[in-house]
mmCIF file of C-alpha atoms and ligand atoms in Angstrom:
data_model
loop_
_atom_site.group_PDB
_atom_site.id
_atom_site.type_symbol
_atom_site.label_atom_id
_atom_site.label_comp_id
_atom_site.label_asym_id
_atom_site.label_seq_id
_atom_site.Cartn_x
_atom_site.Cartn_y
_atom_site.Cartn_z
ATOM 1 C CA UNK A 893 76.906 -78.838 15.944
ATOM 2 C CA UNK A 894 73.251 -80.227 17.598
ATOM 3 C CA UNK A 895 71.361 -81.192 14.921
ATOM 4 C CA UNK A 896 67.144 -81.338 15.142
ATOM 5 C CA UNK A 897 65.652 -85.351 14.948
ATOM 6 C CA UNK A 898 63.804 -85.425 11.547
ATOM 7 C CA UNK A 899 60.508 -84.500 12.393
ATOM 8 C CA UNK A 900 58.296 -88.485 11.310
ATOM 9 C CA UNK A 901 57.177 -88.038 7.902
ATOM 10 C CA UNK A 902 53.087 -87.170 8.330
ATOM 11 C CA UNK A 903 50.845 -89.111 5.158
ATOM 12 C CA UNK A 904 50.538 -85.609 3.429
ATOM 13 C CA UNK A 905 46.215 -85.789 3.836
ATOM 14 C CA UNK A 906 46.076 -84.929 -0.284
ATOM 15 C CA UNK A 907 42.426 -83.235 -1.294
ATOM 16 C CA UNK A 908 39.569 -85.188 -2.352
ATOM 17 C CA UNK A 909 39.507 -84.665 -6.618
ATOM 18 C CA UNK A 910 37.621 -81.795 -7.459
ATOM 19 C CA UNK A 911 35.161 -83.949 -9.045
ATOM 20 C CA UNK A 912 34.463 -86.260 -5.714
ATOM 21 C CA UNK A 913 33.826 -83.357 -4.464
ATOM 22 C CA UNK A 914 31.498 -82.260 -6.316
ATOM 23 C CA UNK A 915 29.611 -85.452 -6.354
ATOM 24 C CA UNK A 916 29.873 -85.840 -2.944
ATOM 25 C CA UNK A 917 28.006 -81.877 -3.004
ATOM 26 C CA UNK A 918 25.064 -83.715 -5.283
ATOM 27 C CA UNK A 919 20.980 -81.722 -3.602
ATOM 28 C CA UNK A 920 19.625 -84.416 -2.584
ATOM 29 C CA UNK A 921 16.709 -82.028 -0.741
ATOM 30 C CA UNK A 922 13.717 -82.661 -2.893
ATOM 31 C CA UNK A 923 12.868 -79.528 -1.280
ATOM 32 C CA UNK A 924 16.077 -77.286 -1.573
ATOM 33 C CA UNK A 925 15.624 -78.328 -5.532
ATOM 34 C CA UNK A 926 12.572 -77.439 -6.517
ATOM 35 C CA UNK A 927 13.270 -73.777 -4.219
ATOM 36 C CA UNK A 928 16.123 -72.880 -5.944
ATOM 37 C CA UNK A 929 14.090 -73.079 -9.647
ATOM 38 C CA UNK A 930 11.365 -71.764 -7.830
ATOM 39 C CA UNK A 931 9.124 -74.831 -8.353
ATOM 40 C CA UNK A 932 8.140 -74.388 -4.078
ATOM 41 C CA UNK A 933 4.542 -74.838 -4.948
ATOM 42 C CA UNK A 934 5.343 -78.491 -6.992
ATOM 43 C CA UNK A 935 6.427 -79.471 -3.456
ATOM 44 C CA UNK A 936 3.373 -80.855 -2.828
ATOM 45 C CA UNK A 937 3.509 -83.403 -5.702
ATOM 46 C CA UNK A 938 7.269 -84.831 -3.904
ATOM 47 C CA UNK A 939 6.506 -88.016 -2.649
ATOM 48 C CA UNK A 940 8.620 -89.159 0.871
ATOM 49 C CA UNK A 941 7.523 -92.167 -0.004
ATOM 50 C CA UNK A 942 9.147 -92.444 -3.959
ATOM 51 C CA UNK A 943 11.766 -90.879 -1.755
ATOM 52 C CA UNK A 944 12.765 -92.625 0.543
ATOM 53 C CA UNK A 945 12.953 -95.648 -1.607
ATOM 54 C CA UNK A 946 15.380 -94.334 -3.810
ATOM 55 C CA UNK A 947 16.838 -90.414 -2.109
ATOM 56 C CA UNK A 948 17.173 -87.871 -4.977
ATOM 57 C CA UNK A 949 20.261 -87.493 -5.922
ATOM 58 C CA UNK A 950 20.729 -84.482 -8.722
ATOM 59 C CA UNK A 951 24.670 -82.835 -9.321
ATOM 60 C CA UNK A 952 24.639 -78.927 -8.797
ATOM 61 C CA UNK A 953 26.572 -78.432 -12.727
ATOM 62 C CA UNK A 954 23.351 -80.534 -14.204
ATOM 63 C CA UNK A 955 20.665 -78.711 -12.213
ATOM 64 C CA UNK A 956 21.305 -75.223 -13.286
ATOM 65 C CA UNK A 957 20.717 -76.663 -16.935
ATOM 66 C CA UNK A 958 16.717 -76.836 -15.751
ATOM 67 C CA UNK A 959 15.299 -74.064 -16.755
ATOM 68 C CA UNK A 960 13.694 -72.188 -13.614
ATOM 69 C CA UNK A 961 10.711 -72.222 -12.976
ATOM 70 C CA UNK A 962 9.311 -74.186 -15.593
ATOM 71 C CA UNK A 963 7.311 -77.248 -13.524
ATOM 72 C CA UNK A 964 7.873 -79.217 -16.996
ATOM 73 C CA UNK A 965 11.639 -79.434 -16.964
ATOM 74 C CA UNK A 966 12.448 -82.699 -19.242
ATOM 75 C CA UNK A 967 15.125 -81.977 -16.432
ATOM 76 C CA UNK A 968 13.459 -82.282 -13.551
ATOM 77 C CA UNK A 969 11.483 -84.793 -14.780
ATOM 78 C CA UNK A 970 13.936 -87.519 -14.051
ATOM 79 C CA UNK A 971 14.951 -87.031 -10.991
ATOM 80 C CA UNK A 972 12.131 -85.312 -8.898
ATOM 81 C CA UNK A 973 10.478 -88.172 -7.433
ATOM 82 C CA UNK A 974 6.919 -88.103 -7.111
ATOM 83 C CA UNK A 975 3.269 -89.290 -5.954
ATOM 84 C CA UNK A 976 3.168 -91.482 -9.569
ATOM 85 C CA UNK A 977 6.046 -93.790 -8.526
ATOM 86 C CA UNK A 978 3.734 -95.355 -6.138
ATOM 87 C CA UNK A 979 0.432 -95.783 -8.512
ATOM 88 C CA UNK A 980 0.525 -99.568 -9.148
ATOM 89 C CA UNK A 981 1.072 -100.686 -12.278
ATOM 90 C CA UNK A 982 0.102 -103.667 -14.000
ATOM 91 C CA UNK A 983 3.494 -105.771 -15.885
ATOM 92 C CA UNK A 984 5.728 -103.846 -13.859
ATOM 93 C CA UNK A 985 8.382 -105.415 -11.385
ATOM 94 C CA UNK A 986 10.671 -105.859 -10.325
ATOM 95 C CA UNK A 987 12.989 -107.336 -12.277
ATOM 96 C CA UNK A 988 12.639 -105.873 -15.556
ATOM 97 C CA UNK A 989 14.645 -106.927 -17.823
ATOM 98 C CA UNK A 990 15.646 -110.436 -16.446
ATOM 99 C CA UNK A 991 19.189 -109.677 -15.057
ATOM 100 C CA UNK A 992 18.052 -111.797 -12.209
ATOM 101 C CA UNK A 993 18.295 -114.852 -14.567
ATOM 102 C CA UNK A 994 21.305 -114.090 -16.021
ATOM 103 C CA UNK A 995 23.536 -112.881 -13.067
ATOM 104 C CA UNK A 996 25.919 -115.512 -12.230
ATOM 105 C CA UNK A 997 27.223 -113.749 -8.914
ATOM 106 C CA UNK A 998 29.892 -112.689 -9.458
ATOM 107 C CA UNK A 999 29.121 -108.778 -11.055
ATOM 108 C CA UNK A 1000 28.805 -110.765 -14.480
ATOM 109 C CA UNK A 1001 25.810 -110.351 -16.634
ATOM 110 C CA UNK A 1002 26.106 -111.933 -19.975
ATOM 111 C CA UNK A 1003 22.918 -112.050 -22.385
ATOM 112 C CA UNK A 1004 24.731 -112.097 -26.293
ATOM 113 C CA UNK A 1005 27.209 -113.190 -27.928
ATOM 114 C CA UNK A 1006 30.456 -112.055 -27.529
ATOM 115 C CA UNK A 1007 30.199 -109.743 -24.751
ATOM 116 C CA UNK A 1008 30.533 -109.344 -21.382
ATOM 117 C CA UNK A 1009 28.642 -106.558 -19.555
ATOM 118 C CA UNK A 1010 30.738 -106.405 -15.432
ATOM 119 C CA UNK A 1011 28.098 -104.838 -13.167
ATOM 120 C CA UNK A 1012 31.837 -102.463 -11.701
ATOM 121 C CA UNK A 1013 30.473 -100.587 -9.348
ATOM 122 C CA UNK A 1014 26.570 -100.236 -7.431
ATOM 123 C CA UNK A 1015 27.227 -96.124 -7.820
ATOM 124 C CA UNK A 1016 25.559 -93.497 -10.778
ATOM 125 C CA UNK A 1017 26.360 -89.799 -9.276
ATOM 126 C CA UNK A 1018 23.012 -89.291 -10.049
ATOM 127 C CA UNK A 1019 19.067 -91.122 -9.944
ATOM 128 C CA UNK A 1020 17.063 -90.988 -12.554
ATOM 129 C CA UNK A 1021 13.264 -92.424 -11.953
ATOM 130 C CA UNK A 1022 13.064 -94.614 -14.367
ATOM 131 C CA UNK A 1023 16.626 -96.562 -14.063
ATOM 132 C CA UNK A 1024 16.047 -100.356 -12.229
ATOM 133 C CA UNK A 1025 18.723 -99.048 -10.201
ATOM 134 C CA UNK A 1026 15.488 -97.842 -7.385
ATOM 135 C CA UNK A 1027 15.583 -101.285 -6.656
ATOM 136 C CA UNK A 1028 18.801 -103.146 -6.576
ATOM 137 C CA UNK A 1029 20.931 -100.587 -4.567
ATOM 138 C CA UNK A 1030 23.538 -103.289 -5.800
ATOM 139 C CA UNK A 1031 25.829 -103.286 -2.782
ATOM 140 C CA UNK A 1032 26.435 -107.176 -2.827
ATOM 141 C CA UNK A 1033 26.480 -107.726 -6.496
ATOM 142 C CA UNK A 1034 29.390 -105.220 -8.020
ATOM 143 C CA UNK A 1035 32.447 -107.004 -9.347
ATOM 144 C CA UNK A 1036 34.734 -105.437 -7.210
ATOM 145 C CA UNK A 1037 33.851 -106.898 -4.187
ATOM 146 C CA UNK A 1038 36.726 -109.540 -5.036
ATOM 147 C CA UNK A 1039 38.539 -107.580 -6.765
ATOM 148 C CA UNK A 1040 37.737 -108.636 -9.330
ATOM 149 C CA UNK A 1041 39.408 -112.157 -9.205
ATOM 150 C CA UNK A 1042 35.665 -114.366 -10.047
ATOM 151 C CA UNK A 1043 34.722 -111.952 -12.909
ATOM 152 C CA UNK A 1044 38.185 -111.496 -14.109
ATOM 153 C CA UNK A 1045 38.177 -115.211 -14.244
ATOM 154 C CA UNK A 1046 35.177 -116.152 -15.773
ATOM 155 C CA UNK A 1047 35.838 -113.653 -18.452
ATOM 156 C CA UNK A 1048 39.683 -115.783 -19.157
ATOM 157 C CA UNK A 1049 37.868 -118.664 -19.111
ATOM 158 C CA UNK A 1050 35.049 -118.062 -22.118
ATOM 159 C CA UNK A 1051 37.470 -117.433 -25.538
ATOM 160 C CA UNK A 1052 33.967 -116.812 -27.582
ATOM 161 C CA UNK A 1053 33.952 -112.675 -25.131
ATOM 162 C CA UNK A 1054 35.444 -110.565 -27.037
ATOM 163 C CA UNK A 1055 34.409 -107.168 -25.454
ATOM 164 C CA UNK A 1056 34.008 -105.956 -22.507
ATOM 165 C CA UNK A 1057 31.285 -103.571 -21.112
ATOM 166 C CA UNK A 1058 32.085 -102.500 -18.261
ATOM 167 C CA UNK A 1059 28.658 -100.907 -16.398
ATOM 168 C CA UNK A 1060 26.502 -100.414 -13.069
ATOM 169 C CA UNK A 1061 26.023 -97.937 -12.241
ATOM 170 C CA UNK A 1062 28.063 -96.082 -13.184
ATOM 171 C CA UNK A 1063 31.926 -96.905 -13.666
ATOM 172 C CA UNK A 1064 33.333 -93.836 -13.811
ATOM 173 C CA UNK A 1065 32.206 -93.168 -9.697
ATOM 174 C CA UNK A 1066 34.698 -95.852 -9.199
ATOM 175 C CA UNK A 1067 38.614 -94.077 -8.360
ATOM 176 C CA UNK A 1068 41.220 -93.907 -12.017
ATOM 177 C CA UNK A 1069 43.388 -96.390 -9.682
ATOM 178 C CA UNK A 1070 40.400 -99.109 -9.164
ATOM 179 C CA UNK A 1071 39.406 -98.529 -13.313
ATOM 180 C CA UNK A 1072 43.569 -98.645 -13.516
ATOM 181 C CA UNK A 1073 43.996 -102.133 -11.141
ATOM 182 C CA UNK A 1074 40.505 -104.094 -13.426
ATOM 183 C CA UNK A 1075 42.489 -102.938 -16.647
ATOM 184 C CA UNK A 1076 45.394 -104.456 -15.810
ATOM 185 C CA UNK A 1077 44.594 -107.618 -14.889
ATOM 186 C CA UNK A 1078 41.972 -107.782 -17.979
ATOM 187 C CA UNK A 1079 44.928 -106.231 -20.011
ATOM 188 C CA UNK A 1080 46.178 -109.165 -19.530
ATOM 189 C CA UNK A 1081 42.883 -111.520 -20.956
ATOM 190 C CA UNK A 1082 43.820 -111.883 -24.717
ATOM 191 C CA UNK A 1083 41.193 -112.371 -26.429
ATOM 192 C CA UNK A 1084 39.403 -109.319 -25.738
ATOM 193 C CA UNK A 1085 39.714 -106.568 -28.545
ATOM 194 C CA UNK A 1086 37.655 -104.431 -27.487
ATOM 195 C CA UNK A 1087 36.698 -102.116 -24.078
ATOM 196 C CA UNK A 1088 32.781 -100.670 -24.668
ATOM 197 C CA UNK A 1089 32.514 -98.676 -21.250
ATOM 198 C CA UNK A 1090 28.892 -97.617 -20.213
ATOM 199 C CA UNK A 1091 28.165 -94.050 -17.761
ATOM 200 C CA UNK A 1092 25.986 -90.878 -18.100
ATOM 201 C CA UNK A 1093 28.634 -89.174 -15.301
ATOM 202 C CA UNK A 1094 30.753 -87.435 -19.353
ATOM 203 C CA UNK A 1095 26.762 -85.703 -19.187
ATOM 204 C CA UNK A 1096 26.035 -85.295 -15.291
ATOM 205 C CA UNK A 1097 28.825 -85.084 -13.810
ATOM 206 C CA UNK A 1098 31.473 -83.798 -16.341
ATOM 207 C CA UNK A 1099 33.823 -82.917 -13.819
ATOM 208 C CA UNK A 1100 35.257 -87.140 -13.459
ATOM 209 C CA UNK A 1101 36.758 -85.836 -17.484
ATOM 210 C CA UNK A 1102 39.761 -85.145 -16.212
ATOM 211 C CA UNK A 1103 43.059 -85.727 -16.711
ATOM 212 C CA UNK A 1104 43.796 -89.221 -14.901
ATOM 213 C CA UNK A 1105 41.349 -90.382 -16.090
ATOM 214 C CA UNK A 1106 41.684 -89.579 -19.506
ATOM 215 C CA UNK A 1107 45.785 -90.773 -19.302
ATOM 216 C CA UNK A 1108 44.054 -94.033 -17.444
ATOM 217 C CA UNK A 1109 41.651 -93.823 -20.967
ATOM 218 C CA UNK A 1110 44.798 -92.978 -23.191
ATOM 219 C CA UNK A 1111 47.110 -96.263 -22.369
ATOM 220 C CA UNK A 1112 44.408 -98.823 -22.982
ATOM 221 C CA UNK A 1113 44.965 -102.149 -24.893
ATOM 222 C CA UNK A 1114 42.055 -101.336 -26.323
ATOM 223 C CA UNK A 1115 40.296 -99.477 -28.217
ATOM 224 C CA UNK A 1116 37.146 -98.088 -26.510
ATOM 225 C CA UNK A 1117 33.914 -96.692 -27.309
ATOM 226 C CA UNK A 1118 32.408 -94.884 -24.572
ATOM 227 C CA UNK A 1119 28.346 -94.689 -24.268
ATOM 228 C CA UNK A 1120 27.105 -91.487 -22.622
ATOM 229 C CA UNK A 1121 23.486 -90.958 -21.275
ATOM 230 C CA UNK A 1122 20.975 -88.130 -22.723
ATOM 231 C CA UNK A 1123 17.741 -87.174 -23.174
ATOM 232 C CA UNK A 1124 17.157 -84.474 -24.279
ATOM 233 C CA UNK A 1125 19.897 -81.386 -25.911
ATOM 234 C CA UNK A 1126 19.711 -79.047 -22.462
ATOM 235 C CA UNK A 1127 21.722 -81.745 -20.667
ATOM 236 C CA UNK A 1128 24.605 -80.665 -23.014
ATOM 237 C CA UNK A 1129 26.379 -77.613 -21.866
ATOM 238 C CA UNK A 1130 29.723 -75.606 -22.722
ATOM 239 C CA UNK A 1131 31.035 -77.878 -19.821
ATOM 240 C CA UNK A 1132 29.639 -80.585 -20.851
ATOM 241 C CA UNK A 1133 31.215 -79.784 -24.698
ATOM 242 C CA UNK A 1134 33.985 -79.249 -23.269
ATOM 243 C CA UNK A 1135 34.830 -82.859 -20.894
ATOM 244 C CA UNK A 1136 33.999 -84.677 -24.291
ATOM 245 C CA UNK A 1137 36.056 -82.354 -26.420
ATOM 246 C CA UNK A 1138 38.717 -84.054 -24.178
ATOM 247 C CA UNK A 1139 37.506 -87.623 -24.761
ATOM 248 C CA UNK A 1140 37.138 -87.835 -28.377
ATOM 249 C CA UNK A 1141 41.258 -86.184 -28.053
ATOM 250 C CA UNK A 1142 42.037 -89.643 -26.040
ATOM 251 C CA UNK A 1143 40.942 -91.215 -29.032
ATOM 252 C CA UNK A 1144 37.800 -92.769 -27.671
ATOM 253 C CA UNK A 1145 34.366 -93.147 -29.039
ATOM 254 C CA UNK A 1146 31.371 -91.702 -28.125
ATOM 255 C CA UNK A 1147 27.908 -92.509 -28.694
ATOM 256 C CA UNK A 1148 24.483 -91.822 -27.050
ATOM 257 C CA UNK A 1149 22.263 -94.038 -25.605
ATOM 258 C CA UNK A 1150 18.191 -93.176 -24.661
ATOM 259 C CA UNK A 1151 15.412 -93.605 -23.617
ATOM 260 C CA UNK A 1152 12.320 -92.066 -24.844
ATOM 261 C CA UNK A 1153 10.463 -91.173 -21.060
ATOM 262 C CA UNK A 1154 6.752 -89.097 -21.908
ATOM 263 C CA UNK A 1155 7.305 -85.716 -20.443
ATOM 264 C CA UNK A 1156 11.090 -85.460 -21.261
ATOM 265 C CA UNK A 1157 11.361 -86.459 -24.279
ATOM 266 C CA UNK A 1158 8.126 -87.242 -27.246
ATOM 267 C CA UNK A 1159 8.322 -85.161 -29.262
ATOM 268 C CA UNK A 1160 9.733 -85.377 -33.005
ATOM 269 C CA UNK A 1161 11.740 -82.625 -32.237
ATOM 270 C CA UNK A 1162 13.355 -82.499 -29.007
ATOM 271 C CA UNK A 1163 13.872 -86.898 -30.444
ATOM 272 C CA UNK A 1164 15.521 -84.530 -33.492
ATOM 273 C CA UNK A 1165 16.875 -81.522 -31.231
ATOM 274 C CA UNK A 1166 19.076 -84.361 -29.004
ATOM 275 C CA UNK A 1167 20.306 -86.020 -32.367
ATOM 276 C CA UNK A 1168 21.787 -83.180 -33.043
ATOM 277 C CA UNK A 1169 23.162 -81.522 -30.055
ATOM 278 C CA UNK A 1170 25.154 -84.801 -29.365
ATOM 279 C CA UNK A 1171 26.661 -85.054 -33.048
ATOM 280 C CA UNK A 1172 27.792 -81.058 -32.813
ATOM 281 C CA UNK A 1173 29.468 -82.139 -28.929
ATOM 282 C CA UNK A 1174 31.204 -85.096 -31.116
ATOM 283 C CA UNK A 1175 28.474 -88.031 -30.301
ATOM 284 C CA UNK A 1176 26.619 -90.424 -33.154
ATOM 285 C CA UNK A 1177 22.479 -91.939 -31.117
ATOM 286 C CA UNK A 1178 22.878 -95.644 -31.186
ATOM 287 C CA UNK A 1179 19.908 -96.357 -29.043
ATOM 288 C CA UNK A 1180 16.588 -95.406 -28.646
ATOM 289 C CA UNK A 1181 15.410 -97.241 -25.784
ATOM 290 C CA UNK A 1182 11.724 -97.879 -25.066
ATOM 291 C CA UNK A 1183 11.249 -97.908 -20.958
ATOM 292 C CA UNK A 1184 12.162 -101.055 -19.124
ATOM 293 C CA UNK A 1185 8.903 -101.633 -16.904
ATOM 294 C CA UNK A 1186 10.783 -100.376 -13.638
ATOM 295 C CA UNK A 1187 7.867 -100.527 -10.785
ATOM 296 C CA UNK A 1188 7.643 -96.373 -10.361
ATOM 297 C CA UNK A 1189 7.931 -95.807 -13.846
ATOM 298 C CA UNK A 1190 4.708 -96.300 -15.466
ATOM 299 C CA UNK A 1191 4.441 -93.002 -15.721
ATOM 300 C CA UNK A 1192 7.351 -92.340 -18.522
ATOM 301 C CA UNK A 1193 5.785 -94.683 -20.811
ATOM 302 C CA UNK A 1194 5.705 -93.795 -24.328
ATOM 303 C CA UNK A 1195 3.539 -96.381 -26.079
ATOM 304 C CA UNK A 1196 5.494 -98.978 -28.581
ATOM 305 C CA UNK A 1197 2.623 -97.699 -31.626
ATOM 306 C CA UNK A 1198 3.676 -94.290 -30.806
ATOM 307 C CA UNK A 1199 7.390 -95.130 -30.266
ATOM 308 C CA UNK A 1200 7.125 -96.340 -33.350
ATOM 309 C CA UNK A 1201 5.095 -93.287 -35.409
ATOM 310 C CA UNK A 1202 7.771 -90.783 -33.475
ATOM 311 C CA UNK A 1203 11.206 -93.213 -34.496
ATOM 312 C CA UNK A 1204 9.854 -93.107 -38.354
ATOM 313 C CA UNK A 1205 8.625 -89.307 -37.914
ATOM 314 C CA UNK A 1206 12.845 -88.519 -36.898
ATOM 315 C CA UNK A 1207 14.275 -91.310 -39.727
ATOM 316 C CA UNK A 1208 11.921 -89.701 -42.293
ATOM 317 C CA UNK A 1209 14.034 -85.878 -41.119
ATOM 318 C CA UNK A 1210 17.465 -86.691 -40.391
ATOM 319 C CA UNK A 1211 20.463 -87.762 -41.831
ATOM 320 C CA UNK A 1212 19.839 -91.458 -40.949
ATOM 321 C CA UNK A 1213 23.016 -91.569 -38.957
ATOM 322 C CA UNK A 1214 21.552 -89.520 -36.606
ATOM 323 C CA UNK A 1215 18.953 -91.939 -36.091
ATOM 324 C CA UNK A 1216 19.553 -94.370 -33.048
ATOM 325 C CA UNK A 1217 18.082 -97.379 -32.970
ATOM 326 C CA UNK A 1218 13.780 -97.799 -31.682
ATOM 327 C CA UNK A 1219 14.480 -100.542 -28.903
ATOM 328 C CA UNK A 1220 13.771 -102.980 -26.124
ATOM 329 C CA UNK A 1221 15.091 -105.364 -23.926
ATOM 330 C CA UNK A 1222 12.926 -108.190 -23.811
ATOM 331 C CA UNK A 1223 15.041 -110.634 -21.215
ATOM 332 C CA UNK A 1224 15.988 -114.510 -23.188
ATOM 333 C CA UNK A 1225 16.537 -112.326 -26.310
ATOM 334 C CA UNK A 1226 19.969 -112.401 -28.041
ATOM 335 C CA UNK A 1227 20.266 -108.883 -28.559
ATOM 336 C CA UNK A 1228 18.321 -105.962 -28.037
ATOM 337 C CA UNK A 1229 14.954 -106.457 -29.806
ATOM 338 C CA UNK A 1230 14.156 -103.196 -32.760
ATOM 339 C CA UNK A 1231 10.764 -102.356 -32.105
HETATM 340 C C1 LIG B 936 23.107 -103.877 -23.948
HETATM 341 C C2 LIG B 936 23.576 -104.883 -22.774
HETATM 342 C C3 LIG B 936 24.639 -104.988 -23.988
HETATM 343 C C4 LIG B 936 25.413 -104.531 -24.624
HETATM 344 O O1 LIG B 936 25.135 -104.869 -26.330
HETATM 345 P P1 LIG B 936 24.615 -103.908 -28.119
HETATM 346 O O2 LIG B 936 23.620 -104.365 -28.816
HETATM 347 O O3 LIG B 936 25.419 -104.634 -27.536
HETATM 348 O O4 LIG B 936 25.167 -102.477 -27.419
HETATM 349 C C5 LIG B 936 25.597 -106.533 -23.507
HETATM 350 N N1 LIG B 936 25.485 -107.131 -23.200
HETATM 351 C C6 LIG B 936 24.360 -106.996 -21.825
HETATM 352 C C7 LIG B 936 24.238 -108.087 -20.674
HETATM 353 C C8 LIG B 936 23.740 -105.773 -21.926
HETATM 354 O O5 LIG B 936 21.987 -105.654 -21.040
HETATM 355 S S1 LIG B 937 22.649 -93.080 -14.451
HETATM 356 FE FE1 LIG B 937 22.336 -94.563 -15.457
HETATM 357 S S2 LIG B 937 22.274 -96.420 -14.032
HETATM 358 FE FE2 LIG B 937 22.823 -94.955 -13.214
HETATM 359 S S3 LIG B 937 20.396 -94.049 -12.712
HETATM 360 FE FE3 LIG B 937 20.142 -92.792 -14.407
HETATM 361 S S4 LIG B 937 20.323 -94.717 -15.407
HETATM 362 FE FE4 LIG B 937 20.403 -95.841 -13.460
#
């Protein structure tokens, strides 16, 4: 009997995970975005120059939460490149929070006692107009570049570091395999007690919270805190609630940090709604940040006097645990500075 020679084994082409497809499928054309919202009339205020400096990028699930036909939609305002960004503003620069000085060239930023922040990646699923990232593509400065070697060596050598913060960019834009590679080496450092992840993905790309990620989280040897980033109650929907519920199911503590942004959340109603909506999804408010003075973001600024008035009104209205701390990051400080 003649048997056929076995077929050479082909690697089975695996489709990219669903979240990566959703990530790639993000809207990148400001005019397409406006058109899909019935806002073609706004196209004249779009700045091609601003979009060339820092492109529009917004996942379709986030677009779906924008209100059709509303030029003042608080989610739209966070992502649309406007002419206002190109107006020079005094006091607004490229390195607003002194990271240039604090960065050691390894992807680790150590500014505060006991904590080391790891710039895990420069990638993000969304481009927020007020972000310092608009001036730092970070291509050379992420800890992933060197296979974490230098970053991990630094943390290992400093026994005062008890908490590692994964930040970026957005650390959850890394694959599960890459994340596991990192935490496997961190797990060998005896003085680490806590892991914190700063990510906007549960809000802007909830597809990311899939089984593989949850399995990674559940297997970590430390208590894990995930600080999400939502600035407005409308950023939550059923898909976000479900993602946050799964994270809590994996034992993750959920906190929110928001940025106080003119035209987005600079009224008591919006801030109270944000705290209450987040809490309903299992998230406690943590920080309300005064804007970093990043060139291109001046039109989002709320002055300190108004910020304090808003914060006092919020505190007078909500349960204490629903009131975020109002802070500003000041270069050279030993922690976030309360206002
Ligand atoms: C914000 C920040 C932290 C964390 O500060 P917490 O007050 O603990 O949230 C740590 N390292 C750096 C470099 C930071 O910017
Ligand atoms: S998600 Fe965070 S890091 Fe990414 S662009 Fe927005 S503010 Fe910047």
